[in-house]
Amino acid sequence: MSFSHLGLSPALLSSIAHLNYVEPTPVQSAAIPAILENKDIIAQAQTGSGKTLAFCAPLLQTLRPSARPRQIQALILVPTRELATQVAATLEDLAKHIAQEVKLAVLFGGVSVNPQMMHLRGGADIVIATPGRLLDLINQNALSLSQVATLVLDEADRLLELGFADELQRILDLLPKSRQNLLFSATFAPNVETLAFELCVSPARIRVDDAIDVKPDILQRAISVDASRRTQLLRHLIKSEGWKRVLVFVATKYSADLISTKLRRLDIAAEPFHGELSQGKREQVLADFKAARVKVVVATDLAGRGIDIADLKVVVNYDLPRSVDDYTHRIGRTGRAGASGVALSFVSAESQAHFHTISRKQQLHLTLESIPGFEAQESMQQPPTVLDVHGGIKGHRPSKKDKLRAIAAQQNSLKKEIED
Ligand code: ADP
Ligand code: MG
């Protein structure tokens, strides 16, 4: 199948050809014609499978000629600032060969609001935003959503979770009732899928995540190691495996700072990446990592969603992710666009039960490896009491209320972590 069969305009095809994409990915083939038919869609496709282009190309094609001042015709919501920038870059690439001059506005927190307000004078055609800053700007009358024809939720399941629910609802209330809704993610947990359907009108449900041949080529490994020896093991693996660049996920900002500092002391160029850093620092770290000036980035789940780093070969779960879906998104930072990658999880006595939960739900069937010199000394036989993914204590069945409370707490802390 070639791009020319999807109903895209010659101008867009020319932009795509300049990006050197030979053929559409399965999600692009499925979603682009449906979007051009003005359908609502809920599209689920693997990490790194080109979902961004799948919604950006048809959005550009269906733009009406701009009025003066410009009215916002499309709103793309994303959960993190870096993702907003990345989606805008794709739109810019795709808009290069179309005759109409398209004005984008990229709105996110952590940077001064004034330039964004100035930029919104005279309107914009497409807004790419994180929810918090968008609402701030609306409150300051910097923009109106009353003419939005298309709403895109990228990483839709994250935006539909409790952490973002209030803000999302406030934004939905400001949008025209009659509009096109496009929801994209690699994962839609069942409860979130229900919310997704409630938001859409007779959506086309696109799923290209099942077929084996479209699974990302990620070699998954799990290594048993005492928690206290993980940094040493990481250093050992970086050397012995000759890794050029590694994205390491940890549970907290504190750990991200601590472990990157320890690695630097061991002469490895490492930087933390988390929500407490200034936006300037965040952008610097990501740029340095992309340019291979930094070898290791130690990140919270802030870096877990959407971020596209070309040729990143290795992802390490130093701490295991909270949820099974977070596991999918984290490891999906490698093995993108048909490339191969390795994802490695450290499993200690404390995290063993949680690892088994993730393995079972992901159907991983991994054997726990031991690295010579780093064999776990702590007992792995008797999993100690641990929090399971629902926040309950293993062995004590949590009540429904307990579960909801735990999920809300988790999601709120994550929301604070990842957004503006
Ligand atoms: P997703 O959102 O599904 O995780 P992205 O949209 O970030 O994936 O795309 C992943 C990578 O694939 C990007 O670097 C993008 O430039 C590239 N890409 C997108 N579409 C194609 C295509 N049709 N052929 C080759 N590469 C593509
Ligand atoms: Mg994406």
GROMACS .gro file of C-alpha atoms and ligand atoms in nm:
model
  448
    1MET     CA    1   0.000   0.000   0.000
    2SER     CA    2   0.130   0.346  -0.075
    3PHE     CA    3   0.037   0.681   0.077
    4SER     CA    4  -0.131   0.783  -0.248
    5HIS     CA    5  -0.427   0.550  -0.186
    6LEU     CA    6  -0.538   0.713   0.137
    7GLY     CA    7  -0.713   1.017  -0.008
    8LEU     CA    8  -0.441   1.265   0.088
    9SER     CA    9  -0.383   1.574  -0.125
   10PRO     CA   10  -0.084   1.597  -0.361
   11ALA     CA   11   0.065   1.868  -0.140
   12LEU     CA   12   0.057   1.643   0.167
   13LEU     CA   13   0.193   1.353  -0.035
   14SER     CA   14   0.479   1.575  -0.138
   15SER     CA   15   0.553   1.668   0.225
   16ILE     CA   16   0.543   1.300   0.319
   17ALA     CA   17   0.775   1.209   0.034
   18HIS     CA   18   1.021   1.468   0.164
   19LEU     CA   19   1.019   1.291   0.499
   20ASN     CA   20   1.133   0.978   0.312
   21TYR     CA   21   0.844   0.767   0.434
   22VAL     CA   22   0.795   0.498   0.174
   23GLU     CA   23   0.465   0.352   0.286
   24PRO     CA   24   0.204   0.421   0.551
   25THR     CA   25   0.209   0.225   0.874
   26PRO     CA   26  -0.102   0.012   0.950
   27VAL     CA   27  -0.252   0.275   1.180
   28GLN     CA   28  -0.198   0.541   0.916
   29SER     CA   29  -0.367   0.327   0.649
   30ALA     CA   30  -0.663   0.262   0.876
   31ALA     CA   31  -0.706   0.602   1.038
   32ILE     CA   32  -0.638   0.852   0.760
   33PRO     CA   33  -0.932   0.755   0.532
   34ALA     CA   34  -1.167   0.734   0.833
   35ILE     CA   35  -1.063   1.080   0.956
   36LEU     CA   36  -1.105   1.226   0.607
   37GLU     CA   37  -1.461   1.087   0.612
   38ASN     CA   38  -1.516   1.299   0.921
   39LYS     CA   39  -1.563   0.998   1.149
   40ASP     CA   40  -1.481   0.993   1.518
   41ILE     CA   41  -1.211   0.739   1.588
   42ILE     CA   42  -1.057   0.558   1.880
   43ALA     CA   43  -0.729   0.430   1.743
   44GLN     CA   44  -0.503   0.190   1.927
   45ALA     CA   45  -0.167   0.113   1.775
   46GLN     CA   46   0.175   0.025   1.911
   47THR     CA   47   0.427   0.269   2.043
   48GLY     CA   48   0.637   0.412   1.762
   49SER     CA   49   0.391   0.318   1.488
   50GLY     CA   50   0.336   0.666   1.346
   51LYS     CA   51   0.015   0.772   1.519
   52THR     CA   52   0.118   1.138   1.506
   53LEU     CA   53   0.115   1.153   1.127
   54ALA     CA   54  -0.208   0.951   1.125
   55PHE     CA   55  -0.395   1.243   1.280
   56CYS     CA   56  -0.181   1.538   1.168
   57ALA     CA   57  -0.201   1.476   0.793
   58PRO     CA   58  -0.582   1.459   0.766
   59LEU     CA   59  -0.616   1.754   1.007
   60LEU     CA   60  -0.413   1.972   0.772
   61GLN     CA   61  -0.611   1.851   0.474
   62THR     CA   62  -0.948   1.938   0.625
   63LEU     CA   63  -0.856   2.288   0.742
   64ARG     CA   64  -1.092   2.552   0.611
   65PRO     CA   65  -0.935   2.861   0.455
   66SER     CA   66  -0.840   3.088   0.744
   67ALA     CA   67  -1.067   3.376   0.834
   68ARG     CA   68  -0.919   3.694   0.983
   69PRO     CA   69  -0.868   3.681   1.272
   70ARG     CA   70  -0.796   3.311   1.249
   71GLN     CA   71  -1.031   3.081   1.434
   72ILE     CA   72  -0.903   2.771   1.606
   73GLN     CA   73  -1.024   2.482   1.394
   74ALA     CA   74  -0.841   2.197   1.561
   75LEU     CA   75  -0.730   2.136   1.918
   76ILE     CA   76  -0.471   1.870   1.996
   77LEU     CA   77  -0.434   1.788   2.365
   78VAL     CA   78  -0.127   1.606   2.495
   79PRO     CA   79  -0.017   1.515   2.849
   80THR     CA   80   0.336   1.660   2.843
   81ARG     CA   81   0.509   1.973   2.722
   82GLU     CA   82   0.774   1.786   2.525
   83LEU     CA   83   0.505   1.598   2.340
   84ALA     CA   84   0.334   1.924   2.246
   85THR     CA   85   0.657   2.045   2.086
   86GLN     CA   86   0.705   1.714   1.909
   87VAL     CA   87   0.354   1.703   1.761
   88ALA     CA   88   0.391   2.063   1.644
   89ALA     CA   89   0.714   1.969   1.465
   90THR     CA   90   0.531   1.693   1.276
   91LEU     CA   91   0.257   1.939   1.176
   92GLU     CA   92   0.521   2.183   1.054
   93ASP     CA   93   0.692   1.915   0.847
   94LEU     CA   94   0.364   1.810   0.691
   95ALA     CA   95   0.250   2.167   0.623
   96LYS     CA   96   0.564   2.254   0.426
   97HIS     CA   97   0.419   2.183   0.083
   98ILE     CA   98   0.061   2.295   0.129
   99ALA     CA   99  -0.040   2.629  -0.020
  100GLN     CA  100  -0.234   2.755   0.278
  101GLU     CA  101  -0.025   2.921   0.543
  102VAL     CA  102  -0.107   2.734   0.863
  103LYS     CA  103  -0.063   2.903   1.196
  104LEU     CA  104   0.008   2.673   1.490
  105ALA     CA  105   0.001   2.772   1.856
  106VAL     CA  106   0.189   2.550   2.100
  107LEU     CA  107   0.076   2.611   2.456
  108PHE     CA  108   0.227   2.455   2.765
  109GLY     CA  109   0.330   2.549   3.116
  110GLY     CA  110   0.668   2.601   3.278
  111VAL     CA  111   0.750   2.889   3.046
  112SER     CA  112   0.634   3.250   3.045
  113VAL     CA  113   0.273   3.292   2.940
  114ASN     CA  114   0.326   3.628   2.765
  115PRO     CA  115   0.486   3.510   2.441
  116GLN     CA  116   0.205   3.254   2.408
  117MET     CA  117  -0.055   3.528   2.457
  118MET     CA  118   0.118   3.749   2.202
  119HIS     CA  119   0.134   3.464   1.957
  120LEU     CA  120  -0.240   3.403   1.995
  121ARG     CA  121  -0.320   3.758   1.886
  122GLY     CA  122  -0.475   3.729   1.544
  123GLY     CA  123  -0.582   3.374   1.630
  124ALA     CA  124  -0.442   3.039   1.519
  125ASP     CA  125  -0.557   2.751   1.301
  126ILE     CA  126  -0.438   2.460   1.515
  127VAL     CA  127  -0.362   2.461   1.886
  128ILE     CA  128  -0.141   2.195   2.043
  129ALA     CA  129  -0.162   2.219   2.420
  130THR     CA  130  -0.130   2.065   2.761
  131PRO     CA  131  -0.460   2.104   2.949
  132GLY     CA  132  -0.350   2.326   3.239
  133ARG     CA  133  -0.189   2.604   3.038
  134LEU     CA  134  -0.469   2.595   2.782
  135LEU     CA  135  -0.722   2.664   3.057
  136ASP     CA  136  -0.504   2.944   3.199
  137LEU     CA  137  -0.498   3.113   2.861
  138ILE     CA  138  -0.871   3.068   2.812
  139ASN     CA  139  -0.930   3.225   3.152
  140GLN     CA  140  -0.727   3.523   3.034
  141ASN     CA  141  -0.940   3.547   2.720
  142ALA     CA  142  -0.640   3.474   2.502
  143LEU     CA  143  -0.833   3.227   2.288
  144SER     CA  144  -1.174   3.078   2.224
  145LEU     CA  145  -1.254   2.717   2.145
  146SER     CA  146  -1.601   2.790   2.007
  147GLN     CA  147  -1.508   2.718   1.644
  148VAL     CA  148  -1.310   2.399   1.699
  149ALA     CA  149  -1.416   2.136   1.446
  150THR     CA  150  -1.177   1.860   1.552
  151LEU     CA  151  -1.050   1.754   1.892
  152VAL     CA  152  -0.749   1.520   1.912
  153LEU     CA  153  -0.645   1.347   2.233
  154ASP     CA  154  -0.297   1.207   2.186
  155GLU     CA  155  -0.209   0.960   2.461
  156ALA     CA  156  -0.586   0.966   2.507
  157ASP     CA  157  -0.599   0.712   2.787
  158ARG     CA  158  -0.369   0.922   3.001
  159LEU     CA  159  -0.578   1.234   2.940
  160LEU     CA  160  -0.893   1.044   3.031
  161GLU     CA  161  -0.751   0.920   3.361
  162LEU     CA  162  -0.849   1.078   3.690
  163GLY     CA  163  -0.541   1.298   3.706
  164PHE     CA  164  -0.655   1.501   3.407
  165ALA     CA  165  -1.030   1.441   3.432
  166ASP     CA  166  -1.131   1.779   3.580
  167GLU     CA  167  -0.930   1.982   3.335
  168LEU     CA  168  -1.040   1.774   3.041
  169GLN     CA  169  -1.404   1.815   3.139
  170ARG     CA  170  -1.365   2.191   3.163
  171ILE     CA  171  -1.212   2.198   2.816
  172LEU     CA  172  -1.484   1.972   2.671
  173ASP     CA  173  -1.747   2.207   2.811
  174LEU     CA  174  -1.597   2.490   2.606
  175LEU     CA  175  -1.595   2.299   2.277
  176PRO     CA  176  -1.883   2.287   2.029
  177LYS     CA  177  -2.102   1.983   2.093
  178SER     CA  178  -2.086   1.889   1.730
  179ARG     CA  179  -1.726   1.816   1.645
  180GLN     CA  180  -1.498   1.536   1.531
  181ASN     CA  181  -1.315   1.345   1.808
  182LEU     CA  182  -0.992   1.158   1.741
  183LEU     CA  183  -0.844   0.952   2.024
  184PHE     CA  184  -0.505   0.785   1.991
  185SER     CA  185  -0.296   0.568   2.221
  186ALA     CA  186  -0.105   0.242   2.238
  187THR     CA  187  -0.321   0.139   2.533
  188PHE     CA  188  -0.683   0.177   2.639
  189ALA     CA  189  -0.751   0.007   2.971
  190PRO     CA  190  -1.113  -0.118   2.979
  191ASN     CA  191  -1.244   0.153   3.213
  192VAL     CA  192  -1.077   0.422   3.004
  193GLU     CA  193  -1.210   0.274   2.684
  194THR     CA  194  -1.560   0.320   2.821
  195LEU     CA  195  -1.486   0.688   2.881
  196ALA     CA  196  -1.342   0.714   2.530
  197PHE     CA  197  -1.665   0.580   2.381
  198GLU     CA  198  -1.870   0.824   2.590
  199LEU     CA  199  -1.673   1.113   2.448
  200CYS     CA  200  -1.718   1.007   2.084
  201VAL     CA  201  -2.016   0.970   1.854
  202SER     CA  202  -2.032   0.630   1.680
  203PRO     CA  203  -1.655   0.608   1.660
  204ALA     CA  204  -1.462   0.377   1.435
  205ARG     CA  205  -1.261   0.160   1.674
  206ILE     CA  206  -0.926   0.099   1.508
  207ARG     CA  207  -0.702  -0.165   1.660
  208VAL     CA  208  -0.380  -0.262   1.495
  209ASP     CA  209  -0.206  -0.372   1.811
  210ASP     CA  210  -0.289  -0.741   1.795
  211ALA     CA  211  -0.108  -0.868   1.489
  212ILE     CA  212   0.232  -1.018   1.561
  213ASP     CA  213   0.397  -0.864   1.256
  214VAL     CA  214   0.326  -0.512   1.375
  215LYS     CA  215   0.454  -0.562   1.729
  216PRO     CA  216   0.755  -0.341   1.799
  217ASP     CA  217   1.079  -0.536   1.781
  218ILE     CA  218   1.180  -0.500   2.145
  219LEU     CA  219   1.381  -0.772   2.315
  220GLN     CA  220   1.254  -0.778   2.672
  221ARG     CA  221   1.475  -0.900   2.953
  222ALA     CA  222   1.441  -0.915   3.329
  223ILE     CA  223   1.739  -0.929   3.563
  224SER     CA  224   1.728  -1.027   3.925
  225VAL     CA  225   1.944  -0.804   4.142
  226ASP     CA  226   1.949  -0.674   4.498
  227ALA     CA  227   1.793  -0.328   4.509
  228SER     CA  228   2.107  -0.183   4.664
  229ARG     CA  229   2.325  -0.296   4.374
  230ARG     CA  230   2.122  -0.164   4.083
  231THR     CA  231   2.339   0.140   4.009
  232GLN     CA  232   2.652  -0.075   4.003
  233LEU     CA  233   2.479  -0.324   3.777
  234LEU     CA  234   2.366  -0.046   3.548
  235ARG     CA  235   2.721   0.078   3.518
  236HIS     CA  236   2.844  -0.274   3.455
  237LEU     CA  237   2.588  -0.331   3.178
  238ILE     CA  238   2.658   0.003   3.011
  239LYS     CA  239   3.023  -0.101   2.988
  240SER     CA  240   2.986  -0.473   2.914
  241GLU     CA  241   2.704  -0.437   2.662
  242GLY     CA  242   2.860  -0.128   2.505
  243TRP     CA  243   2.538   0.074   2.523
  244LYS     CA  244   2.570   0.413   2.356
  245ARG     CA  245   2.258   0.565   2.507
  246VAL     CA  246   2.020   0.442   2.774
  247LEU     CA  247   1.690   0.575   2.901
  248VAL     CA  248   1.652   0.464   3.262
  249PHE     CA  249   1.315   0.484   3.435
  250VAL     CA  250   1.285   0.532   3.810
  251ALA     CA  251   0.990   0.583   4.043
  252THR     CA  252   1.063   0.927   4.185
  253LYS     CA  253   1.225   1.260   4.102
  254TYR     CA  254   1.450   1.208   4.400
  255SER     CA  255   1.580   0.879   4.259
  256ALA     CA  256   1.629   1.038   3.918
  257ASP     CA  257   1.851   1.305   4.075
  258LEU     CA  258   2.032   1.061   4.301
  259ILE     CA  259   2.107   0.796   4.043
  260SER     CA  260   2.219   1.038   3.774
  261THR     CA  261   2.453   1.199   4.028
  262LYS     CA  262   2.593   0.857   4.124
  263LEU     CA  263   2.647   0.768   3.759
  264ARG     CA  264   2.828   1.094   3.697
  265ARG     CA  265   3.056   1.012   3.989
  266LEU     CA  266   3.128   0.686   3.809
  267ASP     CA  267   3.227   0.890   3.503
  268ILE     CA  268   2.915   0.827   3.300
  269ALA     CA  269   2.750   1.130   3.138
  270ALA     CA  270   2.407   1.112   3.301
  271GLU     CA  271   2.128   1.363   3.358
  272PRO     CA  272   1.795   1.347   3.541
  273PHE     CA  273   1.467   1.424   3.365
  274HIS     CA  274   1.157   1.495   3.573
  275GLY     CA  275   0.887   1.747   3.650
  276GLU     CA  276   1.074   1.944   3.911
  277LEU     CA  277   1.339   2.065   3.668
  278SER     CA  278   1.302   2.399   3.494
  279GLN     CA  279   1.158   2.376   3.145
  280GLY     CA  280   1.489   2.505   3.008
  281LYS     CA  281   1.673   2.222   3.178
  282ARG     CA  282   1.421   1.965   3.057
  283GLU     CA  283   1.461   2.078   2.699
  284GLN     CA  284   1.838   2.086   2.731
  285VAL     CA  285   1.856   1.733   2.866
  286LEU     CA  286   1.634   1.598   2.593
  287ALA     CA  287   1.827   1.781   2.321
  288ASP     CA  288   2.161   1.660   2.462
  289PHE     CA  289   2.030   1.307   2.482
  290LYS     CA  290   1.902   1.316   2.124
  291ALA     CA  291   2.241   1.448   2.012
  292ALA     CA  292   2.418   1.176   2.217
  293ARG     CA  293   2.598   1.436   2.429
  294VAL     CA  294   2.444   1.264   2.729
  295LYS     CA  295   2.472   0.887   2.757
  296VAL     CA  296   2.217   0.813   3.025
  297VAL     CA  297   1.896   0.992   3.109
  298VAL     CA  298   1.738   0.890   3.438
  299ALA     CA  299   1.372   0.978   3.409
  300THR     CA  300   1.038   0.952   3.582
  301ASP     CA  301   0.729   0.852   3.384
  302LEU     CA  302   0.734   1.207   3.249
  303ALA     CA  303   0.942   1.058   2.966
  304GLY     CA  304   0.721   0.751   2.940
  305ARG     CA  305   0.465   0.882   2.694
  306GLY     CA  306   0.498   0.980   2.333
  307ILE     CA  307   0.856   1.102   2.326
  308ASP     CA  308   1.029   0.995   2.005
  309ILE     CA  309   1.407   0.962   2.028
  310ALA     CA  310   1.554   0.830   1.705
  311ASP     CA  311   1.784   0.529   1.740
  312LEU     CA  312   1.737   0.488   2.113
  313LYS     CA  313   1.832   0.123   2.160
  314VAL     CA  314   1.799   0.059   2.532
  315VAL     CA  315   1.539   0.129   2.799
  316VAL     CA  316   1.594   0.017   3.157
  317ASN     CA  317   1.328  -0.015   3.423
  318TYR     CA  318   1.549   0.054   3.725
  319ASP     CA  319   1.226   0.073   3.923
  320LEU     CA  320   0.931  -0.112   3.778
  321PRO     CA  321   0.644   0.099   3.644
  322ARG     CA  322   0.325   0.134   3.845
  323SER     CA  323   0.096  -0.014   3.585
  324VAL     CA  324   0.106  -0.264   3.304
  325ASP     CA  325   0.018   0.007   3.052
  326ASP     CA  326   0.302   0.226   3.180
  327TYR     CA  327   0.532  -0.068   3.109
  328THR     CA  328   0.414  -0.070   2.747
  329HIS     CA  329   0.472   0.303   2.708
  330ARG     CA  330   0.810   0.309   2.879
  331ILE     CA  331   0.962   0.027   2.677
  332GLY     CA  332   0.801   0.179   2.367
  333ARG     CA  333   1.062   0.458   2.374
  334THR     CA  334   1.277   0.204   2.192
  335GLY     CA  335   1.193  -0.017   1.893
  336ARG     CA  336   1.022   0.271   1.712
  337ALA     CA  337   0.942   0.306   1.342
  338GLY     CA  338   1.054  -0.049   1.265
  339ALA     CA  339   1.386  -0.027   1.453
  340SER     CA  340   1.481  -0.287   1.712
  341GLY     CA  341   1.555  -0.227   2.078
  342VAL     CA  342   1.614  -0.383   2.417
  343ALA     CA  343   1.410  -0.326   2.731
  344LEU     CA  344   1.549  -0.446   3.055
  345SER     CA  345   1.380  -0.460   3.395
  346PHE     CA  346   1.560  -0.486   3.727
  347VAL     CA  347   1.375  -0.713   3.967
  348SER     CA  348   1.461  -0.721   4.335
  349ALA     CA  349   1.312  -0.914   4.625
  350GLU     CA  350   1.075  -0.623   4.697
  351SER     CA  351   0.956  -0.582   4.342
  352GLN     CA  352   0.931  -0.947   4.249
  353ALA     CA  353   0.558  -0.985   4.315
  354HIS     CA  354   0.485  -0.670   4.118
  355PHE     CA  355   0.703  -0.798   3.836
  356HIS     CA  356   0.501  -1.118   3.824
  357THR     CA  357   0.181  -0.915   3.794
  358ILE     CA  358   0.324  -0.720   3.503
  359SER     CA  359   0.459  -1.036   3.340
  360ARG     CA  360   0.127  -1.212   3.369
  361LYS     CA  361  -0.073  -0.924   3.225
  362GLN     CA  362   0.179  -0.865   2.948
  363GLN     CA  363   0.215  -1.241   2.889
  364LEU     CA  364   0.589  -1.194   2.899
  365HIS     CA  365   0.717  -1.542   2.995
  366LEU     CA  366   1.061  -1.404   3.078
  367THR     CA  367   1.318  -1.600   3.274
  368LEU     CA  368   1.481  -1.392   3.543
  369GLU     CA  369   1.846  -1.361   3.448
  370SER     CA  370   2.138  -1.328   3.688
  371ILE     CA  371   2.445  -1.133   3.587
  372PRO     CA  372   2.769  -1.291   3.718
  373GLY     CA  373   2.897  -1.084   4.008
  374PHE     CA  374   2.553  -0.932   4.068
  375GLU     CA  375   2.354  -1.237   4.178
  376ALA     CA  376   2.072  -1.144   4.415
  377GLN     CA  377   2.157  -1.226   4.775
  378GLU     CA  378   1.819  -1.131   4.923
  379SER     CA  379   1.565  -1.407   4.925
  380MET     CA  380   1.358  -1.417   4.609
  381GLN     CA  381   1.162  -1.719   4.735
  382GLN     CA  382   0.909  -1.553   4.958
  383PRO     CA  383   0.776  -1.236   4.799
  384PRO     CA  384   0.736  -0.992   5.086
  385THR     CA  385   0.421  -0.787   5.135
  386VAL     CA  386   0.404  -0.540   4.850
  387LEU     CA  387   0.162  -0.297   4.703
  388ASP     CA  388   0.001  -0.446   4.398
  389VAL     CA  389  -0.084  -0.239   4.091
  390HIS     CA  390  -0.413  -0.134   4.241
  391GLY     CA  391  -0.247   0.003   4.550
  392GLY     CA  392  -0.380  -0.274   4.775
  393ILE     CA  393  -0.171  -0.476   5.014
  394LYS     CA  394  -0.107  -0.818   4.869
  395GLY     CA  395  -0.288  -1.080   5.067
  396HIS     CA  396  -0.546  -0.837   5.201
  397ARG     CA  397  -0.821  -0.786   4.951
  398PRO     CA  398  -0.872  -0.409   4.929
  399SER     CA  399  -1.227  -0.277   4.925
  400LYS     CA  400  -1.355  -0.103   4.614
  401LYS     CA  401  -1.324   0.229   4.798
  402ASP     CA  402  -0.963   0.152   4.891
  403LYS     CA  403  -0.888   0.077   4.530
  404LEU     CA  404  -1.046   0.395   4.400
  405ARG     CA  405  -0.867   0.600   4.666
  406ALA     CA  406  -0.535   0.441   4.578
  407ILE     CA  407  -0.583   0.491   4.205
  408ALA     CA  408  -0.685   0.854   4.256
  409ALA     CA  409  -0.380   0.918   4.474
  410GLN     CA  410  -0.150   0.756   4.222
  411GLN     CA  411  -0.293   0.942   3.931
  412ASN     CA  412  -0.291   1.276   4.104
  413SER     CA  413   0.072   1.240   4.197
  414LEU     CA  414   0.149   1.136   3.841
  415LYS     CA  415  -0.047   1.428   3.702
  416LYS     CA  416   0.155   1.666   3.918
  417GLU     CA  417   0.464   1.496   3.790
  418ILE     CA  418   0.393   1.505   3.421
  419GLU     CA  419   0.199   1.815   3.341
  420ASP     CA  420   0.236   2.188   3.338
  421ADP     P1  421   0.356   0.683   1.792
  421ADP     O1  422   0.286   0.812   1.818
  421ADP     O2  423   0.270   0.580   1.727
  421ADP     O3  424   0.427   0.629   1.912
  421ADP     P2  425   0.520   0.850   1.625
  421ADP     O4  426   0.410   0.919   1.556
  421ADP     O5  427   0.594   0.926   1.731
  421ADP     O6  428   0.472   0.710   1.686
  421ADP     O7  429   0.621   0.798   1.514
  421ADP     C1  430   0.735   0.722   1.547
  421ADP     C2  431   0.843   0.746   1.444
  421ADP     O8  432   0.805   0.690   1.319
  421ADP     C3  433   0.870   0.893   1.419
  421ADP     O9  434   1.009   0.916   1.423
  421ADP     C4  435   0.814   0.918   1.282
  421ADP    O10  436   0.886   1.016   1.216
  421ADP     C5  437   0.828   0.783   1.214
  421ADP     N1  438   0.725   0.756   1.110
  421ADP     C6  439   0.596   0.793   1.110
  421ADP     N2  440   0.531   0.745   1.001
  421ADP     C7  441   0.621   0.675   0.930
  421ADP     C8  442   0.616   0.601   0.808
  421ADP     N3  443   0.503   0.589   0.739
  421ADP     N4  444   0.729   0.541   0.765
  421ADP     C9  445   0.844   0.552   0.836
  421ADP     N5  446   0.856   0.620   0.951
  421ADP    C10  447   0.746   0.681   0.999
  422MG      MG  448   0.255   0.927   1.983
   0.00000   0.00000   0.00000
